[in-house]
Tab-separated table of C-alpha atoms in Angstrom:
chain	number	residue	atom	x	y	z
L	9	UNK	CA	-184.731	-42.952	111.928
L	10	UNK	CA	-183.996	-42.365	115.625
L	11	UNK	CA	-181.492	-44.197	117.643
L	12	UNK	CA	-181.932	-44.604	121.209
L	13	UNK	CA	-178.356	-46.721	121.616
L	14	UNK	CA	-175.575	-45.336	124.568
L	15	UNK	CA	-173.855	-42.552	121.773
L	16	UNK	CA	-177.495	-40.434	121.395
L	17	UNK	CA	-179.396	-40.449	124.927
L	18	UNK	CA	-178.454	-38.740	127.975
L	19	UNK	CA	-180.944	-40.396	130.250
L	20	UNK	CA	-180.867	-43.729	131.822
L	21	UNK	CA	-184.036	-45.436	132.269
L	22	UNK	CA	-184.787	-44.597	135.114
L	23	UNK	CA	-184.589	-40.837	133.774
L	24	UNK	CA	-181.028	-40.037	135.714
L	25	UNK	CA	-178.124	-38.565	133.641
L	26	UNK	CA	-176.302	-40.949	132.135
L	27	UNK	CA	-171.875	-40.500	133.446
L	28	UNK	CA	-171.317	-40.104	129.788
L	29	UNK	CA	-168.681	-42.488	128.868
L	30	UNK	CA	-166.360	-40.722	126.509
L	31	UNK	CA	-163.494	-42.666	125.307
L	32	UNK	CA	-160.684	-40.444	127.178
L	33	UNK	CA	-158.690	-43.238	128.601
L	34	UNK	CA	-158.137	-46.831	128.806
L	35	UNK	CA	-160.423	-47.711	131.212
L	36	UNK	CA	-162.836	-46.369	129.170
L	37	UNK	CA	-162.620	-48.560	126.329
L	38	UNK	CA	-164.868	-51.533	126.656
L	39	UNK	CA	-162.823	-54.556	126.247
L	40	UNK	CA	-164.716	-55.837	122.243
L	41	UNK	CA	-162.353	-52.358	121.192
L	42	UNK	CA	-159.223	-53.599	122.697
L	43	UNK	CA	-159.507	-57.440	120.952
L	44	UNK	CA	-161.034	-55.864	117.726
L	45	UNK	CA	-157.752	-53.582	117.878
L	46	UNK	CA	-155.481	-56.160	118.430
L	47	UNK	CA	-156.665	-58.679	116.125
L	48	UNK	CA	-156.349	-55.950	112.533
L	49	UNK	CA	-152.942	-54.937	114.280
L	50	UNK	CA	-151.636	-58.020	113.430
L	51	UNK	CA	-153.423	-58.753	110.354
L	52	UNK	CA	-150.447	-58.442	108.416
L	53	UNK	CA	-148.851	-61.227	110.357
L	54	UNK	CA	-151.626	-63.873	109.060
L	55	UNK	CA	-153.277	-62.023	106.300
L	56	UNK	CA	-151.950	-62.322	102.682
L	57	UNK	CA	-150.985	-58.825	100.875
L	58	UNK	CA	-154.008	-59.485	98.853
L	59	UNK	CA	-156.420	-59.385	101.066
L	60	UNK	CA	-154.442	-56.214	102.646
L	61	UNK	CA	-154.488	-54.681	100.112
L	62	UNK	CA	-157.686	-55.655	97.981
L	63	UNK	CA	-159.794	-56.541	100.837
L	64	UNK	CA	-159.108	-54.551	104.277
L	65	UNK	CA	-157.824	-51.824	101.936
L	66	UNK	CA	-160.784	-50.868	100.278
L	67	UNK	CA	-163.138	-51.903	102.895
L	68	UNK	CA	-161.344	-49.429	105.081
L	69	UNK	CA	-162.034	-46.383	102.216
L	70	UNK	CA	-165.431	-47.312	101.662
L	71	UNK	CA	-166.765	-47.790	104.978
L	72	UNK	CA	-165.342	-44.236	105.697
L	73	UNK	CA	-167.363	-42.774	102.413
L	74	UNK	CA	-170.107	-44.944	103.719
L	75	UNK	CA	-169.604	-43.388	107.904
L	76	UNK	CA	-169.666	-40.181	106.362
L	77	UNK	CA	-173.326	-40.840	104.710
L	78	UNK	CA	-174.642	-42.705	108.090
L	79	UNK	CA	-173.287	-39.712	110.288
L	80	UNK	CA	-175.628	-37.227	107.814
L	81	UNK	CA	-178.314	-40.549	107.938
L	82	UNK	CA	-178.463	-41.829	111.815
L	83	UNK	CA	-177.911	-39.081	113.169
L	84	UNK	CA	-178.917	-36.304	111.340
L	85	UNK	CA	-182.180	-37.728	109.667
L	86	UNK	CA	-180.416	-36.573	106.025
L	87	UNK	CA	-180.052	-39.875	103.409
L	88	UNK	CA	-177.288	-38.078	100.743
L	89	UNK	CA	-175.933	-39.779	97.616
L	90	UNK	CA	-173.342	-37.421	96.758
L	91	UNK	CA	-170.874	-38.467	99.303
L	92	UNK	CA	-168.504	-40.779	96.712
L	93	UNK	CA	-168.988	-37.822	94.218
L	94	UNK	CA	-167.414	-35.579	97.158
L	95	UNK	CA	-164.636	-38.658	98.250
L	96	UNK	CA	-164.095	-38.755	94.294
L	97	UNK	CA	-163.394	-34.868	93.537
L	98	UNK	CA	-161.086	-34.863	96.694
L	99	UNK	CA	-159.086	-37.765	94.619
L	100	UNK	CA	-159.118	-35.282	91.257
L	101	UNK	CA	-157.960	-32.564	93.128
L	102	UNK	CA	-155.264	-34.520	94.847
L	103	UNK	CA	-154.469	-35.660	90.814
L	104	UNK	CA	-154.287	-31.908	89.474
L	105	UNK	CA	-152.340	-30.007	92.157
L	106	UNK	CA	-150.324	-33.130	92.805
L	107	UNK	CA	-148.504	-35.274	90.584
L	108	UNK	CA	-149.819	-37.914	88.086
L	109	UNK	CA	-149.215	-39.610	84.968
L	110	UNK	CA	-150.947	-36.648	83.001
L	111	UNK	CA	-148.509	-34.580	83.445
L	112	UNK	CA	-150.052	-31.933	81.328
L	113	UNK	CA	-152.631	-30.888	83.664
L	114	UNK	CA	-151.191	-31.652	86.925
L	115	UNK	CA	-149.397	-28.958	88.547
L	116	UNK	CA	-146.909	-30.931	90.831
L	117	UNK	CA	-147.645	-29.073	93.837
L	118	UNK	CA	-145.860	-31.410	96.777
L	119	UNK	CA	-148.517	-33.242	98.955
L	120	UNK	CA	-148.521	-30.977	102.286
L	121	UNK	CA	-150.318	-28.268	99.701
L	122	UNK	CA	-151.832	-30.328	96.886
L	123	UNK	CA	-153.992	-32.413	100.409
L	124	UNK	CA	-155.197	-30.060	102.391
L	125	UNK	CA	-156.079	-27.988	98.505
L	126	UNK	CA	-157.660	-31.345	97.570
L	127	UNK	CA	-159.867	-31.640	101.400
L	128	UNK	CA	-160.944	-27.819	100.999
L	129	UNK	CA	-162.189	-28.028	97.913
L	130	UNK	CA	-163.513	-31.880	98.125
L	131	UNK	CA	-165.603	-30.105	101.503
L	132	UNK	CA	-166.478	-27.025	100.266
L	133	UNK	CA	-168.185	-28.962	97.903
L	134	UNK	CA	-170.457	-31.366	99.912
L	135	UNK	CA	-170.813	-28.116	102.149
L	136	UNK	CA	-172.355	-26.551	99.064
L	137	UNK	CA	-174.516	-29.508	98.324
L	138	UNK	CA	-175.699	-29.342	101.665
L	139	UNK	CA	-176.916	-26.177	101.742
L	140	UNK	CA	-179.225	-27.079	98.344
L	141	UNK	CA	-180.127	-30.238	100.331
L	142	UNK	CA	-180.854	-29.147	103.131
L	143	UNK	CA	-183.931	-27.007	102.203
L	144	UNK	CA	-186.323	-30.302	101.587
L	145	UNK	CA	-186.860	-33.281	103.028
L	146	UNK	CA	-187.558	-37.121	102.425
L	147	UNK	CA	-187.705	-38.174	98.863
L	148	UNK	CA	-186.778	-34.629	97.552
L	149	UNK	CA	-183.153	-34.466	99.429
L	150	UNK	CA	-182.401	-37.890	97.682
L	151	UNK	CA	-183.377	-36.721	94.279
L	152	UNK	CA	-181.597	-33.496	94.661
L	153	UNK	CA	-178.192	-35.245	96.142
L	154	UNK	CA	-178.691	-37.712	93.120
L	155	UNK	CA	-178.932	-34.834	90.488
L	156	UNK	CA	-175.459	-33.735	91.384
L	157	UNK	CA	-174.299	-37.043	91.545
L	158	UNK	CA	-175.134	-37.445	87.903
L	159	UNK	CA	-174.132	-34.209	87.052
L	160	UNK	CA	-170.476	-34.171	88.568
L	161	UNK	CA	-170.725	-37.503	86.895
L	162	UNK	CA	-171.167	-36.315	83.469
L	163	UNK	CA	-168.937	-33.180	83.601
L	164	UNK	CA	-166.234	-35.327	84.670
L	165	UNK	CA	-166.707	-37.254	81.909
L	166	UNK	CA	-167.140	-34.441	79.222
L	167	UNK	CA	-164.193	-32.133	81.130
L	168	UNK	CA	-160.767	-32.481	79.435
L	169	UNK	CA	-159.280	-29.359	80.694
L	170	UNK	CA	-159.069	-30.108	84.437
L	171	UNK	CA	-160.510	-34.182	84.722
L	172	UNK	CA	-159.200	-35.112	81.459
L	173	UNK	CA	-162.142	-36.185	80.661
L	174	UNK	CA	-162.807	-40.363	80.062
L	175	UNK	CA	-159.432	-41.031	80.927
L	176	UNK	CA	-158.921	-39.449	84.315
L	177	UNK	CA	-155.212	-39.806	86.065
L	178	UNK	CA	-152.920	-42.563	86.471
L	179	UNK	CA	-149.887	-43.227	88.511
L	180	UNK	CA	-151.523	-40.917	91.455
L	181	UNK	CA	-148.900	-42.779	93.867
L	182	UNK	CA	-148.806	-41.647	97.760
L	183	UNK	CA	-145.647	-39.521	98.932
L	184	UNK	CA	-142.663	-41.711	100.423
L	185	UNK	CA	-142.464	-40.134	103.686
L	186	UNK	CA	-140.232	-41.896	106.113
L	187	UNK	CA	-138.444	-43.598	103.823
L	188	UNK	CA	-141.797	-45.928	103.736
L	189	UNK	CA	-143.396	-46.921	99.976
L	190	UNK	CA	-147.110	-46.246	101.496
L	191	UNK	CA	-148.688	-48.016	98.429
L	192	UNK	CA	-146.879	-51.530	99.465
L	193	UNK	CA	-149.558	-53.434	100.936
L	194	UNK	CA	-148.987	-53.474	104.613
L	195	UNK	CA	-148.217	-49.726	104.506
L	196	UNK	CA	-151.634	-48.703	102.793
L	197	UNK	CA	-153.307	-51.101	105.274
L	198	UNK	CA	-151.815	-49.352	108.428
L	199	UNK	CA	-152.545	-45.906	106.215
L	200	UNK	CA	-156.244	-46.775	105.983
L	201	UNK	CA	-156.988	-48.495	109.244
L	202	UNK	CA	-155.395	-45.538	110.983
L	203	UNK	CA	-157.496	-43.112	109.542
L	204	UNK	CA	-160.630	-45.441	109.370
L	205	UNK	CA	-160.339	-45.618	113.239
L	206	UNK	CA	-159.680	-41.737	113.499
L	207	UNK	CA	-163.043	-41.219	111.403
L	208	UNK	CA	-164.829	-43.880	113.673
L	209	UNK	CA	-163.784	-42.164	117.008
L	210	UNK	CA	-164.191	-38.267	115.887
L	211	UNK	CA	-167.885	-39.397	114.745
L	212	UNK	CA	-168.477	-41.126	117.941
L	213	UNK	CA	-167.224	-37.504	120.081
L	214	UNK	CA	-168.770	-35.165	117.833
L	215	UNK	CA	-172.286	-37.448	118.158
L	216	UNK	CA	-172.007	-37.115	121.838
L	217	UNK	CA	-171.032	-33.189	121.923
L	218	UNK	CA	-173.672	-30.703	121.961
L	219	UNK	CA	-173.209	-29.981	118.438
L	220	UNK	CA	-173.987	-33.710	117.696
L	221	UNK	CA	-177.279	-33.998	120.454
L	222	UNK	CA	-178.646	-30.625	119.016
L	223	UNK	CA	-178.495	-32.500	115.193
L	224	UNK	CA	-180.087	-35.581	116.389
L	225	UNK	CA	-182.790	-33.079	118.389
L	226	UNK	CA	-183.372	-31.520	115.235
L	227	UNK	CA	-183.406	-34.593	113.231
L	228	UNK	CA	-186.351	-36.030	115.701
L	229	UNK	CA	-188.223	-32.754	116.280
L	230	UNK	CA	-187.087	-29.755	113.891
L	231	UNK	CA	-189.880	-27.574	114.638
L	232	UNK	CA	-189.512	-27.752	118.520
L	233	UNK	CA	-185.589	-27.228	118.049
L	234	UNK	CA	-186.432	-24.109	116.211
L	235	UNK	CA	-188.916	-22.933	118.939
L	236	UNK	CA	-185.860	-23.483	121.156
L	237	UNK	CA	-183.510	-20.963	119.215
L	238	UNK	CA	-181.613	-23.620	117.373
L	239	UNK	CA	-180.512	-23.160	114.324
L	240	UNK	CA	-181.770	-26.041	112.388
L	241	UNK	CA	-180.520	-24.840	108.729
L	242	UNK	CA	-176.939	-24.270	110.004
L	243	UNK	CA	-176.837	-27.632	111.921
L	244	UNK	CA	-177.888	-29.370	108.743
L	245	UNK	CA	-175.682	-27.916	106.573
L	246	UNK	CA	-172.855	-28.336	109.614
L	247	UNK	CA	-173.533	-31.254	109.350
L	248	UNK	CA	-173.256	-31.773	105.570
L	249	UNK	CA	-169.414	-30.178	105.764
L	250	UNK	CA	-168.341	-32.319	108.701
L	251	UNK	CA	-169.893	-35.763	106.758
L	252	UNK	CA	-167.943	-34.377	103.457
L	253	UNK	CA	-164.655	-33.930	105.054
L	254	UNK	CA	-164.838	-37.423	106.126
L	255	UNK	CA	-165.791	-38.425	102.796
L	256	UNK	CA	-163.405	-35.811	101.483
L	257	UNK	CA	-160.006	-37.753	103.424
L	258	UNK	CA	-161.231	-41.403	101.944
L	259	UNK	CA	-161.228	-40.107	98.299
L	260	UNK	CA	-157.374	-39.172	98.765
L	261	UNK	CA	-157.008	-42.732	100.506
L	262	UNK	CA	-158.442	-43.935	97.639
L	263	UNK	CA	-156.536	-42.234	94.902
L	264	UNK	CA	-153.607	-43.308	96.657
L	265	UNK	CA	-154.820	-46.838	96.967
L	266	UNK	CA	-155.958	-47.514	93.057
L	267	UNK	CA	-153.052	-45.480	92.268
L	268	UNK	CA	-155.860	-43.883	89.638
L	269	UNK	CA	-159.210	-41.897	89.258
L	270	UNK	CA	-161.600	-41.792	86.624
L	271	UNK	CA	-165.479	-41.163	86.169
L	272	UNK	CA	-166.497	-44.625	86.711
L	273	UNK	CA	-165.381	-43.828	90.433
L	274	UNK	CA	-167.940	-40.900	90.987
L	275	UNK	CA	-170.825	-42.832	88.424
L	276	UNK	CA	-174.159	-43.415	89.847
L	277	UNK	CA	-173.623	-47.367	90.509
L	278	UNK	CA	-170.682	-46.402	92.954
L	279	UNK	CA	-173.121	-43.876	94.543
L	280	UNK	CA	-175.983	-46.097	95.281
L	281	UNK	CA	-173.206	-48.621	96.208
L	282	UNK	CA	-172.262	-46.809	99.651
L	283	UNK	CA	-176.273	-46.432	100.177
L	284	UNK	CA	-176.380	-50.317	100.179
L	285	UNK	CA	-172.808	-50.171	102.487
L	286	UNK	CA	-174.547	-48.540	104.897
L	287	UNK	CA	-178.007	-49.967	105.344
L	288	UNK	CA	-176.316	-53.468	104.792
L	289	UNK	CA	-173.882	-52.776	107.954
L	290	UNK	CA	-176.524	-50.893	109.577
L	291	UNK	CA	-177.076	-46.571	110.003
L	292	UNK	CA	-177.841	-47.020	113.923
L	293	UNK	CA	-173.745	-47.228	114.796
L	294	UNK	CA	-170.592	-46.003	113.260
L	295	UNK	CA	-169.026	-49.795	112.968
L	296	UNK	CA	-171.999	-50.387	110.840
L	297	UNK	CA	-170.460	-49.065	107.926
L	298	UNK	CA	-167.676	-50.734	108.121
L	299	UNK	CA	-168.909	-53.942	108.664
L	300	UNK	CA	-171.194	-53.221	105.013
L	301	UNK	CA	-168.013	-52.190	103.685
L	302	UNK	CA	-166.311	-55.584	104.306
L	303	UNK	CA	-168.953	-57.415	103.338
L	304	UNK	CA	-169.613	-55.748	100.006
L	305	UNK	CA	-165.632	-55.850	99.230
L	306	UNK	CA	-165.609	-59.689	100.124
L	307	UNK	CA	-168.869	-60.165	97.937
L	308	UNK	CA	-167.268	-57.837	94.754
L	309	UNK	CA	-164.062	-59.954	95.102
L	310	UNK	CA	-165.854	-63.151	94.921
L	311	UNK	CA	-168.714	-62.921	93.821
L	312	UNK	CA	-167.360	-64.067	89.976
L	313	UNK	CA	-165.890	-67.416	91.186
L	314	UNK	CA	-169.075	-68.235	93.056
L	315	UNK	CA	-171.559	-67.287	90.186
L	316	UNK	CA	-169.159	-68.804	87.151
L	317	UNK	CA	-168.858	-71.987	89.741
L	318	UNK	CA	-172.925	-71.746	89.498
L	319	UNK	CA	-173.126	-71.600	86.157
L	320	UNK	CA	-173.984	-68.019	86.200
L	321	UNK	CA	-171.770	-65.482	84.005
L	322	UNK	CA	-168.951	-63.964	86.372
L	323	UNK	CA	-170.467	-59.885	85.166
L	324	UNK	CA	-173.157	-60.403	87.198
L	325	UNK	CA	-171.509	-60.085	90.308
L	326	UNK	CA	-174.439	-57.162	92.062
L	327	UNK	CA	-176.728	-60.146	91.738
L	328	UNK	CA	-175.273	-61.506	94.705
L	329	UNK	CA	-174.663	-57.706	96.246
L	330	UNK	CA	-178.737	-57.271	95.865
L	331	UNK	CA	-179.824	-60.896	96.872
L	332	UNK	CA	-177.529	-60.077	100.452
L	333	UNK	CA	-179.301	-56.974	100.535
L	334	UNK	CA	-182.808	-58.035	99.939
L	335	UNK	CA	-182.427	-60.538	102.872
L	336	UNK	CA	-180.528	-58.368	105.119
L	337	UNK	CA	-182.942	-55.772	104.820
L	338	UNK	CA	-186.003	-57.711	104.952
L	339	UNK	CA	-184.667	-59.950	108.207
L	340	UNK	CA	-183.275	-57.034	110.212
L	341	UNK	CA	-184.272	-53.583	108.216
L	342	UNK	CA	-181.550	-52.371	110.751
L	343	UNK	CA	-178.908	-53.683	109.166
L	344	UNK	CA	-176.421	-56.312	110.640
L	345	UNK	CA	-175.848	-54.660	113.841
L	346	UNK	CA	-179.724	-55.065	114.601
L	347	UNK	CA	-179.579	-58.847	114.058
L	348	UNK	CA	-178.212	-58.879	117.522
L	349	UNK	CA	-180.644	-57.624	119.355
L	350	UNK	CA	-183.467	-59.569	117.580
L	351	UNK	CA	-181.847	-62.364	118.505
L	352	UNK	CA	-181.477	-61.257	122.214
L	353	UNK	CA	-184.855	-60.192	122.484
L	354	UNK	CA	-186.238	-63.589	121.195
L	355	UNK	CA	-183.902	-65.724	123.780
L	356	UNK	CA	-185.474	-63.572	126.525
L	357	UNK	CA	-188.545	-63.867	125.276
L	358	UNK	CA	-188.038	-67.962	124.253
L	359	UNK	CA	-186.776	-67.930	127.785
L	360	UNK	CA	-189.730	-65.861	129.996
L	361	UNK	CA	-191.848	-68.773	128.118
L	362	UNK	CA	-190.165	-71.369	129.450
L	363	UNK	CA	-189.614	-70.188	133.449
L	364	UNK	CA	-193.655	-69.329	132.961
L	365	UNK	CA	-193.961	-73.114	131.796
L	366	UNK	CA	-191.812	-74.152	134.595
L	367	UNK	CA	-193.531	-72.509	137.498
L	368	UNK	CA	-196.601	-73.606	135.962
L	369	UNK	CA	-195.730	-77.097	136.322
């Protein structure tokens, strides 16, 4: 799974050092970030607090659970499925040592503790995972990361003492800092797309530090990586705890979104669901996850109307979710962001055919 775009070589070419191009100041920024920027900045004017809130919202949460599993994927060679089991115990944890609905097991901690108690744990976690992980390869690292899916899964489920159990935690509502209701929809949209575009900028700079070139160096070539004295265990599991703090701040986004947390949130389905987020938006660049995210919300939200319209009963709504994936995978197994460049490669090549033609003539 290599990636050869701008963010993982250092070499032009022509073989010259690239003048990396960090994003440290405006001139910096290519011009696609500044009208992307502008245009969700004023979503709220033209958007509806639906689609804040039930569209951008969640896409937002989900395509950081999703970054989190294509940083560990595209970059690090590592496919994980435990990364909404680690966004959904950081949304417990904010549940128990915050406050809730339940208030027999939660301990009403105030937020500045019952967070960053919620992220430590929520990493420490995935860290964990990681280091289990980390020790196979291919086939076996899914299967392993898919074990403890199932497994947090189930104890969740079975656990009244601390998850209580079936039921989970309601009224999980966001502090009122600044005087500001942060669960009103324009707040929690500004909420998430801040810290969606925080997740998407750190992953970009660690990628391009030397921490992020040695992971990609051992992702293509482990053995030489080793032979140079890297540590390709510790990067890997590095790795893992970076990718689950990401994962780790989306699950209190999300807690604080739906307001609520049960075990259908860390199931399997939801699992597998930010797999298909991020090969549908595409695991060479960190905007592909969010684009899969956006997609997948719109198609969720939709998807009923458009298959009871059909004739087609409204449950089925991951028929459409799996029909967009078969054909985005089997047109452009790169996701959407390599649709692009197919294209651009067949209008030079449509167009070398017809200056050939020309000359010809």
């Amino acid at each position: 799974m290599a990636t050869t775009d701008q963010f993982t070589s250092r070499v032009d070419p022509a073989g010259k050092p690239h003048k990396r191009t960090e994003l440290l100041g405006p001139a910096n920024i290519p011009w696609v970030y500044w009208v992307l920027g502008f245009i969700l900045l004023l979503m709220p004017v033209v958007a509806s607090n639906f689609v804040l809130f039930q569209i951008f919202g969640w896409a937002f949460i989900l395509g950081m659970v999703a970054l989190s599993l294509m940083f560990l994927g595209g970059y690090g060679g590592m496919v994980s499925l435990v990364q909404m089991s680690v966004a959904g115990l950081a949304a417990y944890m904010v549940a128990v040592f915050g406050h809730s609905g339940v208030v027999q097991i939660s301990l009403g901690w105030p937020w500045w503790l019952s967070v960053p108690m919620a992220l430590a744990i929520a990493t420490l976690f995935g860290t964990i995972t990681g280091a289990l992980a980390v020790r196979t390869a291919g086939i076996y690292t899914i299967m392993i990361t898919l074990a403890i899916a199932t497994a947090f899964f189930y104890f969740v489920r079975q656990n009244y003492g601390v998850f209580n159990g079936f039921n989970g935690f309601n009224q999980v509502l966001p502090p009122q800092l600044f005087g500001v209701d942060w669960r009103q929809p324009v707040p929690i949209y500004y909420l998430t797309l801040f810290f969606a575009t925080l997740a998407y900028f750190v992953v970009i700079y660690v990628a391009r530090s030397p921490f992020g070139l040695a992971l990609q160096g051992v992702r293509d070539n482990p053995r030489r990586m080793a032979a140079l004295g890297f540590n390709v265990t510790a990067h890997r599991i590095a790795a893992y705890a970076f990718a689950s703090f990401i994962a780790a701040v989306a699950g209190v986004l999300l807690v604080w979104l739906n307001a609520q947390i049960s075990p259908g949130t860390v199931a399997v389905g939801p699992a597998i669901d930010i797999l298909v987020i991020a090969v549908i938006g595409g695991m060479r660049h960190p905007i592909g996850p969010f684009i899969g995210a956006l997609i997948f919300v719109v198609l969720r939200t939709f998807a009923l109307d458009i298959l009871v319209l059909v004739g087609i009963p409204g449950e089925r709504f991951q028929l459409l979710v799996g029909l967009a994936f078969l054909a985005i995978v089997f047109w452009s197994p790169d996701g959407i962001l390599g649709l692009w460049p197919r294209f651009r490669d067949r209008m030079r090549a449509a167009s070398s055919l017809t200056s050939e033609r020309d000359r010809r003539l």
